[in-house]
RNA sequence: GGACGCGUAGCUCAGCGGGAGAGCAUUCGCUUCACACGCGAAGGGUCGUAGGUUCAAUCCCUACCGCGUCCACCA
């Protein structure tokens, strides 16, 4: 006998171990099986599972389990990302906290060694947590973006792109993170609106004492690096000044006034100071006019030796204050206004202000790589789900900028470039090759120094779709599973990751990396707040799993996954779906208690009892709906269909209606038992992708009676039911029955719209009082129920009216004869009907409607009116009769 | 400044041209022999606002208001 509730704590680990040990997570060998592959979005190796991972990986697991049951050779490649900067920072912090030497004191090799140690110790955390979720990844193929095979792929890609001219070294402005002292890409910069100030300074015109030009700036300290002032060529105010020079205050340098379209006469004073080394726009202006770019900052954003001595060594913000004060003292401060502006912060911490900084870095020619990637989505070789994200993708890809891929950190793929003594660069996959190449270049052996920089983490994760399959080796996995089938990911990494994988995949394998990209929404807390550690509103999925079980969490995130907007997760919601699981569990318990055991060779096509023919049709509908939803990656639709079928159809109606039949015994009971067991089996299979643990457990438990199982549920075949399972006659009869019994005995239900699926008012055994009332009022009840005959079964304490047609349905009535309530309800029905009739009649009286609406709509309304009138009459009559009873 | 999305019951959300829905919460009644993580019932909505298209609009169009996200070089 099953317990009253399912115990996830004890069952989940056992079942997961059983699955994993059995090898079913690996793709099956059958060469005839259609391949289906997903590569996991690799979580940061430093991370622990957050709720977003739970959503993302559950969705993948649902697809994976579904396709596995459909008989495909399914591969879900797991792995983790080395997450260069994030991991390095984390380990640095750990070292500091435990009183160790800092990174720089430790030195590069020792530090990297520490990181590897850290990874060995804690890197398994997140993959263990994925197991708790139930993720059926093939752990034998687990990868790490910094493992040996992937390093080979990274070097090969870098070298190849370099030889093709698609990776190059360039000196230009980058986004500089002064705290870490590394370049970051455009994507790693977050512009945040802040209330700042705009200062206006007077720059004296050289040779015209007493004449000034007024420039405005939000970053006064940059004026030390000014090498020009620009005005618009058409700006009449400054016509005579173009070509003249100003004497840069505090510095004393003479700088030209140039005419450039960039200067907007509408903005500020119309004259703009140009600092080519510290502003992206100014850099371009500087290039156009051949201006010098004077770098005034050190790598940690202090003023350097190019600044006047008074400012050297000052932090940029300290210098800012001093410069403003000094200019004011000189009478050169024209004024200051409050100014709302966007300030570039470091995307991760949002604490450090990014500085435009002039350095040598490696760049990927993203513009060239983007072209095939754009085309592939235009052609539909890769489709986005939902499709609306394609626009975002196109927008970015069509305006893509060179991608800065070098980072001045230590944890990551070291760039395979070596410098000769004269600065010549040798880009090769190995040091040996670089040395050979240098020898050829110089005519003799030369010592080389490898580039200190590492690659952007996204460079290696951009190769993930094929590097994990063994590329550049031509492995069996690569041949079989590339291009992969689906990618399931969050839209916030569409540029970081999806776009880069598209570019690399198409460039190196000439095929898209995946056929479909399924985007999932972001999860917030129940008040719509972003989850963050500082707010303390982070929901730990592991805690939720402990409390409610993995299945409940999985069902919840799946059921909410369809949202376009962000998902607001609440515990109540999870609790509700935990209850849903319990409901199913107890349905199985009911089956067990009532001898609903699987029967060898049972064929649902052969059932005769109307309830059984009906549930067979309902099962068909449910199976269809779930299958279609999962094929379309509409996981939430599948969850909804299952919820309704299991609770509202199977539990509320099928099992309730089966009770009297089962109690009566005989042939009908035997058939009903077998059919119920069959339906439960079907439910377990359909639900398994979303709630794998409970269903597998029930699969095991129900194997104890009846014929032996062929396999675990995880590899049981997905149900494919024949059309012939539908039975319109049974469906119509049951719709009538359900409509009649249920509260929805209104016109709506009777008009045979989809069954309202409200729980029935049923008691299997009526007490003596009900029995008497039923017998006394048989005729009224018969009319109310619209059954042609009402018979009472002496063997049963309850009343059992039969439908005339086939007389096959045992329908327990009983206790709804609470006359007062019944009368009130009927009166209300009648009133509601009157409203319906009125509305419909009005509509039909409208000549425009009759003339112009589609024929079937008019017809439908006519029928509705007729039936409503008939129903009203019927109910009114029943009401009248009931009035005689009290 | 551009783009996208969202405003439907107290809350979280489905629905998206012809009858306003679910779960939770609330109120009432049930320890009925699968399930109190349950069963039955009740209350609760001018479907953001204003126009337009249509015989018909929560659903389509326009504008506006509110909220959110992404992108952008504005001194």
PDB file of N, CA and C in Angstrom, chain A residues 239-274:
ATOM      1  N   UNK A 239      32.853  80.983 -36.498  1.00  0.00           N
ATOM      2  CA  UNK A 239      33.497  80.992 -37.813  1.00  0.00           C
ATOM      3  C   UNK A 239      34.934  81.525 -37.753  1.00  0.00           C
ATOM      4  N   UNK A 240      35.081  82.628 -37.101  1.00  0.00           N
ATOM      5  CA  UNK A 240      36.396  83.272 -37.136  1.00  0.00           C
ATOM      6  C   UNK A 240      37.415  82.599 -36.229  1.00  0.00           C
ATOM      7  N   UNK A 241      36.948  81.683 -35.404  1.00  0.00           N
ATOM      8  CA  UNK A 241      37.889  81.052 -34.474  1.00  0.00           C
ATOM      9  C   UNK A 241      38.525  79.790 -35.046  1.00  0.00           C
ATOM     10  N   UNK A 242      37.862  79.195 -36.043  1.00  0.00           N
ATOM     11  CA  UNK A 242      38.401  77.953 -36.600  1.00  0.00           C
ATOM     12  C   UNK A 242      39.790  78.228 -37.155  1.00  0.00           C
ATOM     13  N   UNK A 243      40.722  77.365 -36.772  1.00  0.00           N
ATOM     14  CA  UNK A 243      42.091  77.574 -37.239  1.00  0.00           C
ATOM     15  C   UNK A 243      42.942  78.297 -36.205  1.00  0.00           C
ATOM     16  N   UNK A 244      42.265  79.001 -35.290  1.00  0.00           N
ATOM     17  CA  UNK A 244      43.017  79.653 -34.218  1.00  0.00           C
ATOM     18  C   UNK A 244      43.353  78.613 -33.144  1.00  0.00           C
ATOM     19  N   UNK A 245      44.046  79.053 -32.116  1.00  0.00           N
ATOM     20  CA  UNK A 245      44.443  78.121 -31.073  1.00  0.00           C
ATOM     21  C   UNK A 245      43.990  78.629 -29.713  1.00  0.00           C
ATOM     22  N   UNK A 246      43.835  77.694 -28.801  1.00  0.00           N
ATOM     23  CA  UNK A 246      43.591  78.111 -27.428  1.00  0.00           C
ATOM     24  C   UNK A 246      44.743  77.626 -26.574  1.00  0.00           C
ATOM     25  N   UNK A 247      44.937  78.341 -25.483  1.00  0.00           N
ATOM     26  CA  UNK A 247      45.977  77.965 -24.541  1.00  0.00           C
ATOM     27  C   UNK A 247      45.280  77.145 -23.461  1.00  0.00           C
ATOM     28  N   UNK A 248      45.565  75.847 -23.413  1.00  0.00           N
ATOM     29  CA  UNK A 248      44.862  74.969 -22.477  1.00  0.00           C
ATOM     30  C   UNK A 248      45.209  75.347 -21.044  1.00  0.00           C
ATOM     31  N   UNK A 249      44.200  75.759 -20.275  1.00  0.00           N
ATOM     32  CA  UNK A 249      44.471  76.178 -18.897  1.00  0.00           C
ATOM     33  C   UNK A 249      45.097  75.042 -18.088  1.00  0.00           C
ATOM     34  N   UNK A 250      45.817  75.382 -17.086  1.00  0.00           N
ATOM     35  CA  UNK A 250      46.488  74.465 -16.161  1.00  0.00           C
ATOM     36  C   UNK A 250      47.626  73.711 -16.818  1.00  0.00           C
ATOM     37  N   UNK A 251      47.519  73.499 -18.143  1.00  0.00           N
ATOM     38  CA  UNK A 251      48.536  72.709 -18.836  1.00  0.00           C
ATOM     39  C   UNK A 251      49.471  73.641 -19.607  1.00  0.00           C
ATOM     40  N   UNK A 252      48.851  74.611 -20.254  1.00  0.00           N
ATOM     41  CA  UNK A 252      49.652  75.566 -20.999  1.00  0.00           C
ATOM     42  C   UNK A 252      49.891  75.200 -22.452  1.00  0.00           C
ATOM     43  N   UNK A 253      49.407  74.007 -22.824  1.00  0.00           N
ATOM     44  CA  UNK A 253      49.609  73.541 -24.198  1.00  0.00           C
ATOM     45  C   UNK A 253      48.743  74.367 -25.152  1.00  0.00           C
ATOM     46  N   UNK A 254      49.268  74.599 -26.350  1.00  0.00           N
ATOM     47  CA  UNK A 254      48.466  75.248 -27.382  1.00  0.00           C
ATOM     48  C   UNK A 254      47.730  74.184 -28.174  1.00  0.00           C
ATOM     49  N   UNK A 255      46.427  74.315 -28.272  1.00  0.00           N
ATOM     50  CA  UNK A 255      45.674  73.316 -29.035  1.00  0.00           C
ATOM     51  C   UNK A 255      44.774  74.030 -30.036  1.00  0.00           C
ATOM     52  N   UNK A 256      44.532  73.391 -31.181  1.00  0.00           N
ATOM     53  CA  UNK A 256      43.787  74.072 -32.246  1.00  0.00           C
ATOM     54  C   UNK A 256      42.278  74.038 -32.030  1.00  0.00           C
ATOM     55  N   UNK A 257      41.612  74.971 -32.645  1.00  0.00           N
ATOM     56  CA  UNK A 257      40.156  74.924 -32.755  1.00  0.00           C
ATOM     57  C   UNK A 257      39.869  74.389 -34.152  1.00  0.00           C
ATOM     58  N   UNK A 258      39.178  73.249 -34.191  1.00  0.00           N
ATOM     59  CA  UNK A 258      38.927  72.612 -35.488  1.00  0.00           C
ATOM     60  C   UNK A 258      37.430  72.611 -35.768  1.00  0.00           C
ATOM     61  N   UNK A 259      37.114  72.512 -37.051  1.00  0.00           N
ATOM     62  CA  UNK A 259      35.706  72.418 -37.458  1.00  0.00           C
ATOM     63  C   UNK A 259      35.383  70.958 -37.710  1.00  0.00           C
ATOM     64  N   UNK A 260      34.370  70.460 -37.034  1.00  0.00           N
ATOM     65  CA  UNK A 260      34.008  69.047 -37.214  1.00  0.00           C
ATOM     66  C   UNK A 260      32.509  68.895 -37.005  1.00  0.00           C
ATOM     67  N   UNK A 261      31.902  68.043 -37.851  1.00  0.00           N
ATOM     68  CA  UNK A 261      30.450  67.808 -37.755  1.00  0.00           C
ATOM     69  C   UNK A 261      30.036  67.252 -36.401  1.00  0.00           C
ATOM     70  N   UNK A 262      30.979  66.649 -35.742  1.00  0.00           N
ATOM     71  CA  UNK A 262      30.640  66.031 -34.471  1.00  0.00           C
ATOM     72  C   UNK A 262      30.123  67.057 -33.467  1.00  0.00           C
ATOM     73  N   UNK A 263      30.677  68.261 -33.534  1.00  0.00           N
ATOM     74  CA  UNK A 263      30.230  69.298 -32.612  1.00  0.00           C
ATOM     75  C   UNK A 263      28.804  69.696 -32.976  1.00  0.00           C
ATOM     76  N   UNK A 264      27.947  69.626 -31.996  1.00  0.00           N
ATOM     77  CA  UNK A 264      26.537  69.914 -32.232  1.00  0.00           C
ATOM     78  C   UNK A 264      26.225  71.316 -31.704  1.00  0.00           C
ATOM     79  N   UNK A 265      25.872  72.230 -32.615  1.00  0.00           N
ATOM     80  CA  UNK A 265      25.621  73.614 -32.181  1.00  0.00           C
ATOM     81  C   UNK A 265      24.499  73.696 -31.144  1.00  0.00           C
ATOM     82  N   UNK A 266      23.622  72.712 -31.160  1.00  0.00           N
ATOM     83  CA  UNK A 266      22.488  72.732 -30.239  1.00  0.00           C
ATOM     84  C   UNK A 266      22.889  72.366 -28.810  1.00  0.00           C
ATOM     85  N   UNK A 267      23.986  71.640 -28.708  1.00  0.00           N
ATOM     86  CA  UNK A 267      24.330  71.083 -27.404  1.00  0.00           C
ATOM     87  C   UNK A 267      25.352  71.927 -26.684  1.00  0.00           C
ATOM     88  N   UNK A 268      25.176  72.044 -25.399  1.00  0.00           N
ATOM     89  CA  UNK A 268      26.140  72.789 -24.601  1.00  0.00           C
ATOM     90  C   UNK A 268      26.340  74.172 -25.197  1.00  0.00           C
ATOM     91  N   UNK A 269      27.584  74.505 -25.370  1.00  0.00           N
ATOM     92  CA  UNK A 269      27.895  75.826 -25.925  1.00  0.00           C
ATOM     93  C   UNK A 269      28.156  75.730 -27.422  1.00  0.00           C
ATOM     94  N   UNK A 270      28.085  74.518 -27.939  1.00  0.00           N
ATOM     95  CA  UNK A 270      28.395  74.342 -29.356  1.00  0.00           C
ATOM     96  C   UNK A 270      29.880  74.113 -29.590  1.00  0.00           C
ATOM     97  N   UNK A 271      30.664  74.334 -28.566  1.00  0.00           N
ATOM     98  CA  UNK A 271      32.100  74.067 -28.668  1.00  0.00           C
ATOM     99  C   UNK A 271      32.424  72.906 -27.735  1.00  0.00           C
ATOM    100  N   UNK A 272      33.142  71.928 -28.255  1.00  0.00           N
ATOM    101  CA  UNK A 272      33.398  70.744 -27.449  1.00  0.00           C
ATOM    102  C   UNK A 272      34.898  70.478 -27.376  1.00  0.00           C
ATOM    103  N   UNK A 273      35.345  70.212 -26.159  1.00  0.00           N
ATOM    104  CA  UNK A 273      36.751  69.874 -25.975  1.00  0.00           C
ATOM    105  C   UNK A 273      37.018  68.473 -26.493  1.00  0.00           C
ATOM    106  N   UNK A 274      38.157  68.278 -27.078  1.00  0.00           N
ATOM    107  CA  UNK A 274      38.459  66.982 -27.691  1.00  0.00           C
ATOM    108  C   UNK A 274      39.610  66.318 -26.935  1.00  0.00           C
TER     109      UNK A 274
END
